[in-house]
Short mmCIF file of C-alpha atoms in Angstrom, two decimals:
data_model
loop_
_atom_site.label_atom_id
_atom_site.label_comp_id
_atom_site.label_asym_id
_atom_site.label_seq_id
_atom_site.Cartn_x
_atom_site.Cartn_y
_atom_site.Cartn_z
CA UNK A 295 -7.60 22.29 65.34
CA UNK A 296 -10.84 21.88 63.59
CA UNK A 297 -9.27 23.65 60.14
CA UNK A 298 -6.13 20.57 61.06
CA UNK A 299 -8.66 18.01 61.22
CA UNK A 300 -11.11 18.61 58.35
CA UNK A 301 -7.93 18.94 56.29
CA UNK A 302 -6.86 15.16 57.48
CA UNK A 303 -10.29 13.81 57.53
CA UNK A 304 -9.21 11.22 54.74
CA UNK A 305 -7.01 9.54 57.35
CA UNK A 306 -9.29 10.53 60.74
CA UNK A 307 -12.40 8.94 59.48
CA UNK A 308 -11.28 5.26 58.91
CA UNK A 309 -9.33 5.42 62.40
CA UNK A 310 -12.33 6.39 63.91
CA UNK A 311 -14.97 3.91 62.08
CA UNK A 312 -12.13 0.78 62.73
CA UNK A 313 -12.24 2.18 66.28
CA UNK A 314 -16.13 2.14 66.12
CA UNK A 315 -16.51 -1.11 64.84
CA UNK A 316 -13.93 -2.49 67.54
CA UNK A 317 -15.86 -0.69 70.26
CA UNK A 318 -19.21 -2.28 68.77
CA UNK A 319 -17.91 -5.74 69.41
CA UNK A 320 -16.64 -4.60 72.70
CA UNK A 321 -19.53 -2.39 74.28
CA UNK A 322 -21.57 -5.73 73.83
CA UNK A 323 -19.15 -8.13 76.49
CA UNK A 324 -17.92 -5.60 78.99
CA UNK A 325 -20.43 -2.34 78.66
CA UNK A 326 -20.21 0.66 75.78
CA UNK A 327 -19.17 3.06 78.50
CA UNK A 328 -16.84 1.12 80.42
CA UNK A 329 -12.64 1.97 79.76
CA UNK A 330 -12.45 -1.63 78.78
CA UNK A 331 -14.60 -1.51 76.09
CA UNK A 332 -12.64 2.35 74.67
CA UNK A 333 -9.37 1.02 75.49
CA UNK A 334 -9.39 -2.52 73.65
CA UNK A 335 -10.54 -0.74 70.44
CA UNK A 336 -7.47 1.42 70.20
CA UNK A 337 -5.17 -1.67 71.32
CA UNK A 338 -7.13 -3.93 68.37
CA UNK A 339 -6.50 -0.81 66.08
CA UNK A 340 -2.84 -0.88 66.64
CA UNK A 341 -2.82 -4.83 66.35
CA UNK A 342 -4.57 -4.39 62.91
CA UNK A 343 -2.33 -1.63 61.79
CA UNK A 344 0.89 -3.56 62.57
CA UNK A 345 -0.48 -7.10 61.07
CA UNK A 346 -0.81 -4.66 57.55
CA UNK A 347 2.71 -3.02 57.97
CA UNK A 348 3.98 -6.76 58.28
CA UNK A 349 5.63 -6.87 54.94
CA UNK A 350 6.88 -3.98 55.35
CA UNK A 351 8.60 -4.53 58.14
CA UNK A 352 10.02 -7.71 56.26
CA UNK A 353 10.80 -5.47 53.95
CA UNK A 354 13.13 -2.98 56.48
CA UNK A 355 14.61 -6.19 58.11
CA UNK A 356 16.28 -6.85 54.33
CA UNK A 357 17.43 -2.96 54.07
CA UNK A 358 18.95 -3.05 57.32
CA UNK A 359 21.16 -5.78 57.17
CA UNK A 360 22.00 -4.55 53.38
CA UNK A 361 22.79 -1.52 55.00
CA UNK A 362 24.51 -3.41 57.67
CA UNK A 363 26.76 -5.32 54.61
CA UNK A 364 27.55 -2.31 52.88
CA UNK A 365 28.97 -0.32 55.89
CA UNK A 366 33.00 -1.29 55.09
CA UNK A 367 32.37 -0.07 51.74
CA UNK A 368 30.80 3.00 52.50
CA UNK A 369 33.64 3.76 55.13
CA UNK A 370 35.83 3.53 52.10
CA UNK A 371 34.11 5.70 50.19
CA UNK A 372 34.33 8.68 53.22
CA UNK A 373 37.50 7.95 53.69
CA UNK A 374 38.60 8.26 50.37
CA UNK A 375 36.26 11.31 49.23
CA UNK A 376 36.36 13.34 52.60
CA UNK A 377 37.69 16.57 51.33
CA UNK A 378 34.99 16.47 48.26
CA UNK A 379 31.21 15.97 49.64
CA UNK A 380 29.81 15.92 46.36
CA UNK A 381 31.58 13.46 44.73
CA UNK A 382 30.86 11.26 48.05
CA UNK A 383 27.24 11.78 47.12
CA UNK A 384 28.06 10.61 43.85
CA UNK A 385 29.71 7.05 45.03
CA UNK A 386 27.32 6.60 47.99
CA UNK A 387 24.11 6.97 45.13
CA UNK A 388 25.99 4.72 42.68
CA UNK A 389 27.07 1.93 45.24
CA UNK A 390 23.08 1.82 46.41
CA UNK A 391 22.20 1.70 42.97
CA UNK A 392 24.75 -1.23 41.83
CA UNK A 393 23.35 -2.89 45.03
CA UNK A 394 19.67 -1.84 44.63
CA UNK A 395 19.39 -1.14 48.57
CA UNK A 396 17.39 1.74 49.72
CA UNK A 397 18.51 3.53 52.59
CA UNK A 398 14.89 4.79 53.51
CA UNK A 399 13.32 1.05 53.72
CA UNK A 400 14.68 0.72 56.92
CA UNK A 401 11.85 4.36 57.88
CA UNK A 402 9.27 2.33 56.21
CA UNK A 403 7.13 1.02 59.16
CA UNK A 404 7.52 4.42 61.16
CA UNK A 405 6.64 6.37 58.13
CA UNK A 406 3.70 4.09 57.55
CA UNK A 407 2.03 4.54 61.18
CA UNK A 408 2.70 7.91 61.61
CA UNK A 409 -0.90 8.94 59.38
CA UNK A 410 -2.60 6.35 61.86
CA UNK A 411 -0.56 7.64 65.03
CA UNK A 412 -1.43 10.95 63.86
CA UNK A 413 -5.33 10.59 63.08
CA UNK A 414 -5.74 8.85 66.22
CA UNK A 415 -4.50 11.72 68.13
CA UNK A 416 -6.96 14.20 66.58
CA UNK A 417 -10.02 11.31 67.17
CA UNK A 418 -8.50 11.42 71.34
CA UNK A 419 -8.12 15.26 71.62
CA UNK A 420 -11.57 16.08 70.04
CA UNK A 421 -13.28 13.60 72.12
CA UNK A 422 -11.48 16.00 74.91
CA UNK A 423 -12.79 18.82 73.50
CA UNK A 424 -16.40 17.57 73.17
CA UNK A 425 -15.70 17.62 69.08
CA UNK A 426 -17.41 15.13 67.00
CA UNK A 427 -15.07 13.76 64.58
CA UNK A 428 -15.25 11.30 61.75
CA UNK A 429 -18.19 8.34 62.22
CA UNK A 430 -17.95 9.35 66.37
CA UNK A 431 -21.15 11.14 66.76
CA UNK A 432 -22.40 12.86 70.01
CA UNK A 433 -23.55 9.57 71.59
CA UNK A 434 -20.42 8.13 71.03
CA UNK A 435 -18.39 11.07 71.92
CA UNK A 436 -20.07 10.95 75.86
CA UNK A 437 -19.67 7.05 76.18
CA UNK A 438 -15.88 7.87 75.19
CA UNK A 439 -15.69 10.88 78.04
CA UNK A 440 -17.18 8.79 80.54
CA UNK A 441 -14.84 5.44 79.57
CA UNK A 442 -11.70 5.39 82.29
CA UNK A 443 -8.39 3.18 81.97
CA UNK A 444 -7.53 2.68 86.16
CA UNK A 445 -9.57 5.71 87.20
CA UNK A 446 -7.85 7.89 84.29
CA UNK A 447 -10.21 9.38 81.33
CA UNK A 448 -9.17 8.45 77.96
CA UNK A 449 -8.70 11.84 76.68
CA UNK A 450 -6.70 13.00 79.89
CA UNK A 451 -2.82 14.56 79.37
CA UNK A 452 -0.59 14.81 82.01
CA UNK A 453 -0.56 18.68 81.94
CA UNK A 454 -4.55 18.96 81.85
CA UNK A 455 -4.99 21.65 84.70
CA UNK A 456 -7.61 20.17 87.99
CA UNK A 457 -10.86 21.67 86.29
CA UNK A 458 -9.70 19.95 82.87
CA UNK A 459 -9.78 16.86 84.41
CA UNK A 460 -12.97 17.22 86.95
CA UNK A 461 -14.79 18.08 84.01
CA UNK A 462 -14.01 14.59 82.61
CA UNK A 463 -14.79 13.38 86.11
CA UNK A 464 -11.83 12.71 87.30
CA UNK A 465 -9.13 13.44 89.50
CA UNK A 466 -5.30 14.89 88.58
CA UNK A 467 -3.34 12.82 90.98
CA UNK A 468 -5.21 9.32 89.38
CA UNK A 469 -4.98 11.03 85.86
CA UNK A 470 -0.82 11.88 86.25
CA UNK A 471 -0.08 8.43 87.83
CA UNK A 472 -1.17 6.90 85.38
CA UNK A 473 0.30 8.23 82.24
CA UNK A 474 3.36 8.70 84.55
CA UNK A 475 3.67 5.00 84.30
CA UNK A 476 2.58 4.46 80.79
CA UNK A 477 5.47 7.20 80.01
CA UNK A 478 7.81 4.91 81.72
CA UNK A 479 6.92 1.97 79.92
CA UNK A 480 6.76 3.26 76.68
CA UNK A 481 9.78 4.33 77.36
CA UNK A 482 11.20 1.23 78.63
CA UNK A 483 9.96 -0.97 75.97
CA UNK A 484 11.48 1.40 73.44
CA UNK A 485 15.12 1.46 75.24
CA UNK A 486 14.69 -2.58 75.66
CA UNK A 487 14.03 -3.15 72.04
CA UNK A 488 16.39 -0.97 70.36
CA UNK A 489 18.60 -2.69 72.95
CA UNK A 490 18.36 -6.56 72.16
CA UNK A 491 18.48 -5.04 68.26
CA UNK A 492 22.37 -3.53 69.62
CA UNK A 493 23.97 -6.30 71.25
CA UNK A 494 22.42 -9.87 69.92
CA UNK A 495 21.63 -8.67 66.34
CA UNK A 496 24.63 -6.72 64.98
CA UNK A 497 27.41 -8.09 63.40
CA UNK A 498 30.47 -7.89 65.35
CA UNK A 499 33.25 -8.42 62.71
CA UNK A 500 32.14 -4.97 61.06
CA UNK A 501 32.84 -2.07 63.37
CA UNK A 502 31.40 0.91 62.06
CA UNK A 503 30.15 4.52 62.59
CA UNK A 504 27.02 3.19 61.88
CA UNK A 505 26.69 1.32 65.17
CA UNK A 506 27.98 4.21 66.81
CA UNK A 507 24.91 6.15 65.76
CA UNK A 508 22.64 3.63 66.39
CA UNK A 509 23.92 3.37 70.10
CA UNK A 510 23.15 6.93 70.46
CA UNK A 511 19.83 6.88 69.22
CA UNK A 512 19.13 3.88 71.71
CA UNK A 513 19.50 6.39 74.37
CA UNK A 514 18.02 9.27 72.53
CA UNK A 515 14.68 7.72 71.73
CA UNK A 516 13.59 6.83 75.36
CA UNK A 517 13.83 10.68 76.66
CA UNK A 518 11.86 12.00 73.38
CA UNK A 519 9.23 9.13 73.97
CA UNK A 520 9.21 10.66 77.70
CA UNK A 521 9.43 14.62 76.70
CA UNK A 522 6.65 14.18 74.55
CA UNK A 523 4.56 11.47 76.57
CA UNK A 524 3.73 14.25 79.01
CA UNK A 525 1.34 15.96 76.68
CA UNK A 526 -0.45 12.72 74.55
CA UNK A 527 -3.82 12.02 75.82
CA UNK A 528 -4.29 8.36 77.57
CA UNK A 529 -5.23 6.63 74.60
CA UNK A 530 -2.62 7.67 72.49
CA UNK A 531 -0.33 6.44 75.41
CA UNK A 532 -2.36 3.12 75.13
CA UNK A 533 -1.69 2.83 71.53
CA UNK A 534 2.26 3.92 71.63
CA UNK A 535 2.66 1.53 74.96
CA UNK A 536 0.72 -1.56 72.57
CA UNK A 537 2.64 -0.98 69.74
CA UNK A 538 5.90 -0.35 71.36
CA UNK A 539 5.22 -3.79 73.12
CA UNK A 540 4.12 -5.26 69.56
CA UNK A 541 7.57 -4.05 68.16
CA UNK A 542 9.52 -5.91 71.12
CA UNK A 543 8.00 -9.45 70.55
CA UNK A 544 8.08 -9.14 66.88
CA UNK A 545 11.92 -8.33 67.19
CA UNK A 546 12.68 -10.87 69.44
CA UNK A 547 11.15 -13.30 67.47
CA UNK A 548 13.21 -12.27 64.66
CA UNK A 549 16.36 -12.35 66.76
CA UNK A 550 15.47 -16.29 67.90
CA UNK A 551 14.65 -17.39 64.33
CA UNK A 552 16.22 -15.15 61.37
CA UNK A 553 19.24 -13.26 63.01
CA UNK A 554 21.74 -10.99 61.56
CA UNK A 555 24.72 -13.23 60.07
CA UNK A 556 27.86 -12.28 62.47
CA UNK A 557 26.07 -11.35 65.35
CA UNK A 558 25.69 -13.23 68.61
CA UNK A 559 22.18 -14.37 67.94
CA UNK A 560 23.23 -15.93 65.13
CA UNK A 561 25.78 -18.18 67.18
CA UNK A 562 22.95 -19.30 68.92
CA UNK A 563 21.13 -19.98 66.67
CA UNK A 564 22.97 -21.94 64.44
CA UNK A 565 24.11 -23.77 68.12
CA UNK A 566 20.47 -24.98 68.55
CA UNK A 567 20.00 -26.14 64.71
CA UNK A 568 23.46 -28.17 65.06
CA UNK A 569 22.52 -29.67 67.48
CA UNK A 570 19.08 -30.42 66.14
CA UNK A 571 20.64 -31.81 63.18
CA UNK A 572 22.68 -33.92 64.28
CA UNK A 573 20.35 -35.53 66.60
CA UNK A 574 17.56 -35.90 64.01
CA UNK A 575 19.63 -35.89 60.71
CA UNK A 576 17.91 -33.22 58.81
CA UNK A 577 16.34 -29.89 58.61
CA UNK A 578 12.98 -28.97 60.10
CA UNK A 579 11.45 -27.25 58.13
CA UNK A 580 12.10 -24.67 54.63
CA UNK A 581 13.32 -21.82 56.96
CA UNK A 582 16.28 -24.07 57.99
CA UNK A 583 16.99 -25.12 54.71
CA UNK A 584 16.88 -21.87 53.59
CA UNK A 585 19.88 -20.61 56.01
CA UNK A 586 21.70 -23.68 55.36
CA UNK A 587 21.67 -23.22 51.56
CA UNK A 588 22.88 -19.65 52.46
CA UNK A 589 25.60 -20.61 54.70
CA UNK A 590 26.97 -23.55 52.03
CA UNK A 591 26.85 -20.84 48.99
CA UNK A 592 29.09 -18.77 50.83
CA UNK A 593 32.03 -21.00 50.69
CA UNK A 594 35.29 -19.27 51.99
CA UNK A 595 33.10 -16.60 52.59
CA UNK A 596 31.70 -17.81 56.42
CA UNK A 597 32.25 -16.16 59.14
CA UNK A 598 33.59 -18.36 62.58
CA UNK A 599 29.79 -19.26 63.74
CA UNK A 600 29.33 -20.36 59.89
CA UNK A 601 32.56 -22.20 59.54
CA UNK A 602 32.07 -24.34 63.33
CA UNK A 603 28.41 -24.79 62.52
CA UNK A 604 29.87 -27.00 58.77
CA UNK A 605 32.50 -28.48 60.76
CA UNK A 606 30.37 -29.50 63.67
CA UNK A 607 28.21 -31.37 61.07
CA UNK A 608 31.74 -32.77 59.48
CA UNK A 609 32.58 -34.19 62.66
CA UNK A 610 29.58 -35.76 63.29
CA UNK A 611 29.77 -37.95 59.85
CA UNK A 612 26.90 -34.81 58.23
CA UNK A 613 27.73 -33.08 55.28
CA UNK A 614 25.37 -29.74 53.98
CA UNK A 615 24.15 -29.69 50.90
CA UNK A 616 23.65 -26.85 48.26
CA UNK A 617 20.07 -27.31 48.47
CA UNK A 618 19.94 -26.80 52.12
CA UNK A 619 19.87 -30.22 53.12
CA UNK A 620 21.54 -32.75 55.24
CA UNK A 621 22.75 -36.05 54.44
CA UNK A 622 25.39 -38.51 55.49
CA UNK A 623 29.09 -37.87 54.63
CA UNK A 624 31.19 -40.36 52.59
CA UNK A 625 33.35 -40.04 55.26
CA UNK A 626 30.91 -41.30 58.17
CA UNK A 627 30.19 -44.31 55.07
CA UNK A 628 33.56 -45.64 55.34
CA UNK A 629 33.83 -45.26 58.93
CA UNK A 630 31.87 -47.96 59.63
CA UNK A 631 33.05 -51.30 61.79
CA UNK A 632 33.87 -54.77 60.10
CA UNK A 633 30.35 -56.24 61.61
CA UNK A 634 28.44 -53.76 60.55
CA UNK A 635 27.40 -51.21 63.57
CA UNK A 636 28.54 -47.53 62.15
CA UNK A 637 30.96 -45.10 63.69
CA UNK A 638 30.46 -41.27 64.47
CA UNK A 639 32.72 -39.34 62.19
CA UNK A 640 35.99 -40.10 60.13
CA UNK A 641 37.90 -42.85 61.47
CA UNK A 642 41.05 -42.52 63.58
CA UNK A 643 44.63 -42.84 62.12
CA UNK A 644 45.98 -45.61 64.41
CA UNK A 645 49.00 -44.27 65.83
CA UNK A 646 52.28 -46.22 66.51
CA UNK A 647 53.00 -47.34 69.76
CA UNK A 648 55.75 -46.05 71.56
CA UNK A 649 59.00 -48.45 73.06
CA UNK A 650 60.36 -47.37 75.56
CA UNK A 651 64.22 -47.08 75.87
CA UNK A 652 64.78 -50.61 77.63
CA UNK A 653 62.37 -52.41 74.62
CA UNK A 654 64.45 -50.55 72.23
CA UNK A 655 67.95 -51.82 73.70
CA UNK A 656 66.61 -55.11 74.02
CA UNK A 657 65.29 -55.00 70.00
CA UNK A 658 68.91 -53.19 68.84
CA UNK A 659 70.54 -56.15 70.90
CA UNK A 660 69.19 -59.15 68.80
CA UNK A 661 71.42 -58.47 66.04
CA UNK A 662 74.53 -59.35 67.88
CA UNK A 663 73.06 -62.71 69.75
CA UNK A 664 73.15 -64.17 66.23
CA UNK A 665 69.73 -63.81 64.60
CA UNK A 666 70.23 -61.97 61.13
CA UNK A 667 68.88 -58.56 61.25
CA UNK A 668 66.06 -57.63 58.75
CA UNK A 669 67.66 -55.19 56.94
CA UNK A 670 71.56 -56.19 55.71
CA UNK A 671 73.80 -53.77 53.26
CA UNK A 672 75.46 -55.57 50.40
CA UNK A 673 78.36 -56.19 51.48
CA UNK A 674 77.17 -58.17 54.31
CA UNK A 675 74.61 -60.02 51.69
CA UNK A 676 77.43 -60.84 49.60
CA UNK A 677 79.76 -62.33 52.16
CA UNK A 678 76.85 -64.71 53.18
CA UNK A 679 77.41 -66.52 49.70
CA UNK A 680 78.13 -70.30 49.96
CA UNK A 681 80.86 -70.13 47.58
CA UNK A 682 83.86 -71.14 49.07
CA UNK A 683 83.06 -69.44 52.70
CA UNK A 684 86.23 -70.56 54.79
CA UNK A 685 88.81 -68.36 52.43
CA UNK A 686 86.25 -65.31 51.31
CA UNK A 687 85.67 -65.27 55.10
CA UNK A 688 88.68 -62.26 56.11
CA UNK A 689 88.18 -60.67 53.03
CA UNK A 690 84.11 -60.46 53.58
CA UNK A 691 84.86 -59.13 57.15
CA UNK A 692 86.97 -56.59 56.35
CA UNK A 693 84.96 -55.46 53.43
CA UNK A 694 81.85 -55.75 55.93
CA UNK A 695 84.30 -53.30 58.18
CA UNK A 696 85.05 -50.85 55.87
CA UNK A 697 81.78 -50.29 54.72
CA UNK A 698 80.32 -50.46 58.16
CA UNK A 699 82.74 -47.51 57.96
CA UNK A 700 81.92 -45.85 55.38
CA UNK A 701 78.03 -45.92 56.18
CA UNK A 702 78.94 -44.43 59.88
CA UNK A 703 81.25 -41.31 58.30
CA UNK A 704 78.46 -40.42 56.28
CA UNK A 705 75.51 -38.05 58.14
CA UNK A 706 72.10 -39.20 57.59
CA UNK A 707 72.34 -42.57 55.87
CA UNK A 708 69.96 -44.66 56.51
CA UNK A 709 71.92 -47.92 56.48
CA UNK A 710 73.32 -47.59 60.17
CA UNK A 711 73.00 -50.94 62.10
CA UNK A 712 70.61 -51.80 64.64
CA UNK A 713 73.48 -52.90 66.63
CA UNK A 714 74.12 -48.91 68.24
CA UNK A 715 72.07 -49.13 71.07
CA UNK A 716 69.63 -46.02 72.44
CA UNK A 717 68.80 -45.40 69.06
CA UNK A 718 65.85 -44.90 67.19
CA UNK A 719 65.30 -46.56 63.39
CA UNK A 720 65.38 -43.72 60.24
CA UNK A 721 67.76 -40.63 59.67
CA UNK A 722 68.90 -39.26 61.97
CA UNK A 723 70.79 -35.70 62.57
CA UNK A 724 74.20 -35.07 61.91
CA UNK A 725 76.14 -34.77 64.78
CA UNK A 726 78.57 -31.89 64.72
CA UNK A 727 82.56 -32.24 64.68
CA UNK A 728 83.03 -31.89 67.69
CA UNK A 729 81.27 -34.93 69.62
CA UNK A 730 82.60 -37.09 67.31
#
């Protein structure tokens, strides 16, 4: 272990000094021996750790979902290459390089704290084995021995035997209760997190092998994280349990403010910012413009939660702009009243009120009472010349007749007389033969 450690010392001696310096600050408020003092430096390590691993974990957020975009295609590519591996290599490598994705950004973060993870488990185990390691010299190494988290030495395992743990003045049962529980909730935070990640922040109009794999793993992960649990030291369970905890909150606030397009989060999200916007008018802040200006570029593109969050702001007289703002519609301009006060949205079509069947006997009836009707045929315009009236006045009639006639034999004219009661103005169907 020594040999393992000297070989890793360029990694083991910063953990330790950061931890050192933490425990400095520490030892001065709540004592330099007490657990307090020990266990705060390893949860400000991990805190310090993940602040630096912050852009890449930006970073894996943009992988995933180009991972995430580029599923259908690669399903196409399996499906069409199955019987020849090699030449799926071949398409899989050129379709990440045409899209410059990186299937290994998404490791990034893990591969990043694994050195740390890893040098802080040497710095725990030799302060079990009375080994001074890095900057921890042998003052340092007995304040750590002597430091308990809830009557549990720091460099206590689960499957330390009774004099293991007596010697670090302490007893079993306290020493496997407690990392029994931190095992738990390690574990739990793990399953919880990958969890939220499977059913809020995955698009659901791609269904892919992909999220198949991912389900498994959700599962997977919790047991190794308890398998293995049973032989890290306390502290190393105190760092996995902060930064499993750290990895939560930082992807929940990811799912509440920058979610995966398609996915339920993002309904929800872009259900809060509608209705934001169209209380206040505009976007908060260059974040929201940002996903606006994304969601207009796409056009035809949108998915459903896209398309009802443009037409929400349609309705309510908003239109979105390319750069990502929000300004009134020409639509909600015109829709404004005669004195002035404006309207919500386009303006109704006014719709034609409907007579019933007794106003429109009444209205075909008026006709024949003696009133001219509005609309006359020409032969009936004709015979109302005043050119000698009393002798035209048979021959007008029956030419009125036989046109009257004429416009009832043929289907769908639109010259039919008022006078045929029940009936509605315009064309109307032929009727067939035989109700004639």
């Amino acid at each position: 272990m020594d040999t393992i450690a000297s070989l890793f010392s360029f990694i083991t001696t910063p953990v330790s000094w950061v931890i050192v310096q933490f425990h400095t600050v520490y030892g001065a408020i709540f004592g330099p021996d007490t657990g307090w003092a020990w266990g705060l430096s390893i949860v400000s390590l991990v805190i310090l750790i993940r602040i630096c691993l912050i852009p890449l974990f930006v970073k894996q957020i943009k992988a995933t979902r180009a991972m995430q975009t580029l599923q259908p295609e690669m399903k196409k590519i399996q499906e069409r290459y199955k019987n020849d591996k090699q030449r799926q290599s071949e398409e899989m490598m050129k379709l990440y390089k045409e899209t410059g994705t990186n299937p290994l950004s998404s490791c990034l973060p893990i591969l990043a704290q694994s050195p740390f993870f890893f040098a802080l488990y040497h710095v725990l185990n030799s302060i079990a084995s009375n080994d001074t390691i890095g900057v921890i010299n042998q003052s340092l190494l007995q304040s750590a021995q002597k430091a308990h988290i809830f009557g549990a030495p720091l460099a206590a395992k689960f499957t330390d035997s009774a004099d293991k743990v007596a010697a670090l003045d302490a007893s079993l049962t306290n020493v496997r209760i407690i990392t029994a529980v931190m095992i738990v909730l390690m574990s739990a935070s793990q399953f919880y997190t990958q969890r939220q990640l499977m059913t809020k922040n995955v698009d659901t109009t791609v269904k892919t092998p992909f999220m198949q794999q991912q389900k498994m793993l959700m599962y997977i992960f919790p047991v190794m994280f308890a398998v293995f649990g049973i032989n890290f030291p306390v502290g190393v369970l105190v760092y996995w349990l902060t930064t499993n905890v750290w990895t939560m909150g930082q992807q929940m606030y990811v799912i509440h403010n920058n979610p995966t397009p398609g996915s339920k989060a993002q309904a929800s999200y872009l259900e809060r910012l509608q209705k934001h916007v169209t209380h206040h008018g505009k976007t908060r802040n260059r974040r929201e413009r940002a996903i606006v200006k994304a969601i207009v570029a796409k056009g035809r593109d949108r998915n459903e939660f896209e398309r009802k969050f443009i037409n929400t702001l349609t309705k309510a007289g908003l239109a979105a702009q390319a750069d990502g703002t929000v300004a009134k519609s020409e639509v909600a301009a015109v829709a404004t009243a005669e004195d002035g006060t404006p309207t919500t949205g386009a303006p109704k079509r006014q719709q034609p009120k409907r007579q019933s069947k007794a106003q429109r006997q009444s209205g075909a009836a008026k006709p024949a009472s003696g009133s001219e009707p509005k609309t006359t045929t020409t032969s009936l315009s004709k015979s109302n010349e005043p050119s000698d009236e009393r002798s035209d006045a048979p021959d007008a009639k029956s030419a009125g007749a036989a046109n009257g006639k004429k416009a009832a034999s043929k289907p769908g004219s639109g010259t039919r007389s008022k006078a045929q009661s029940g009936q509605r103005k315009g064309q109307q169907r032929p009727k067939s033969p035989s109700k004639k």
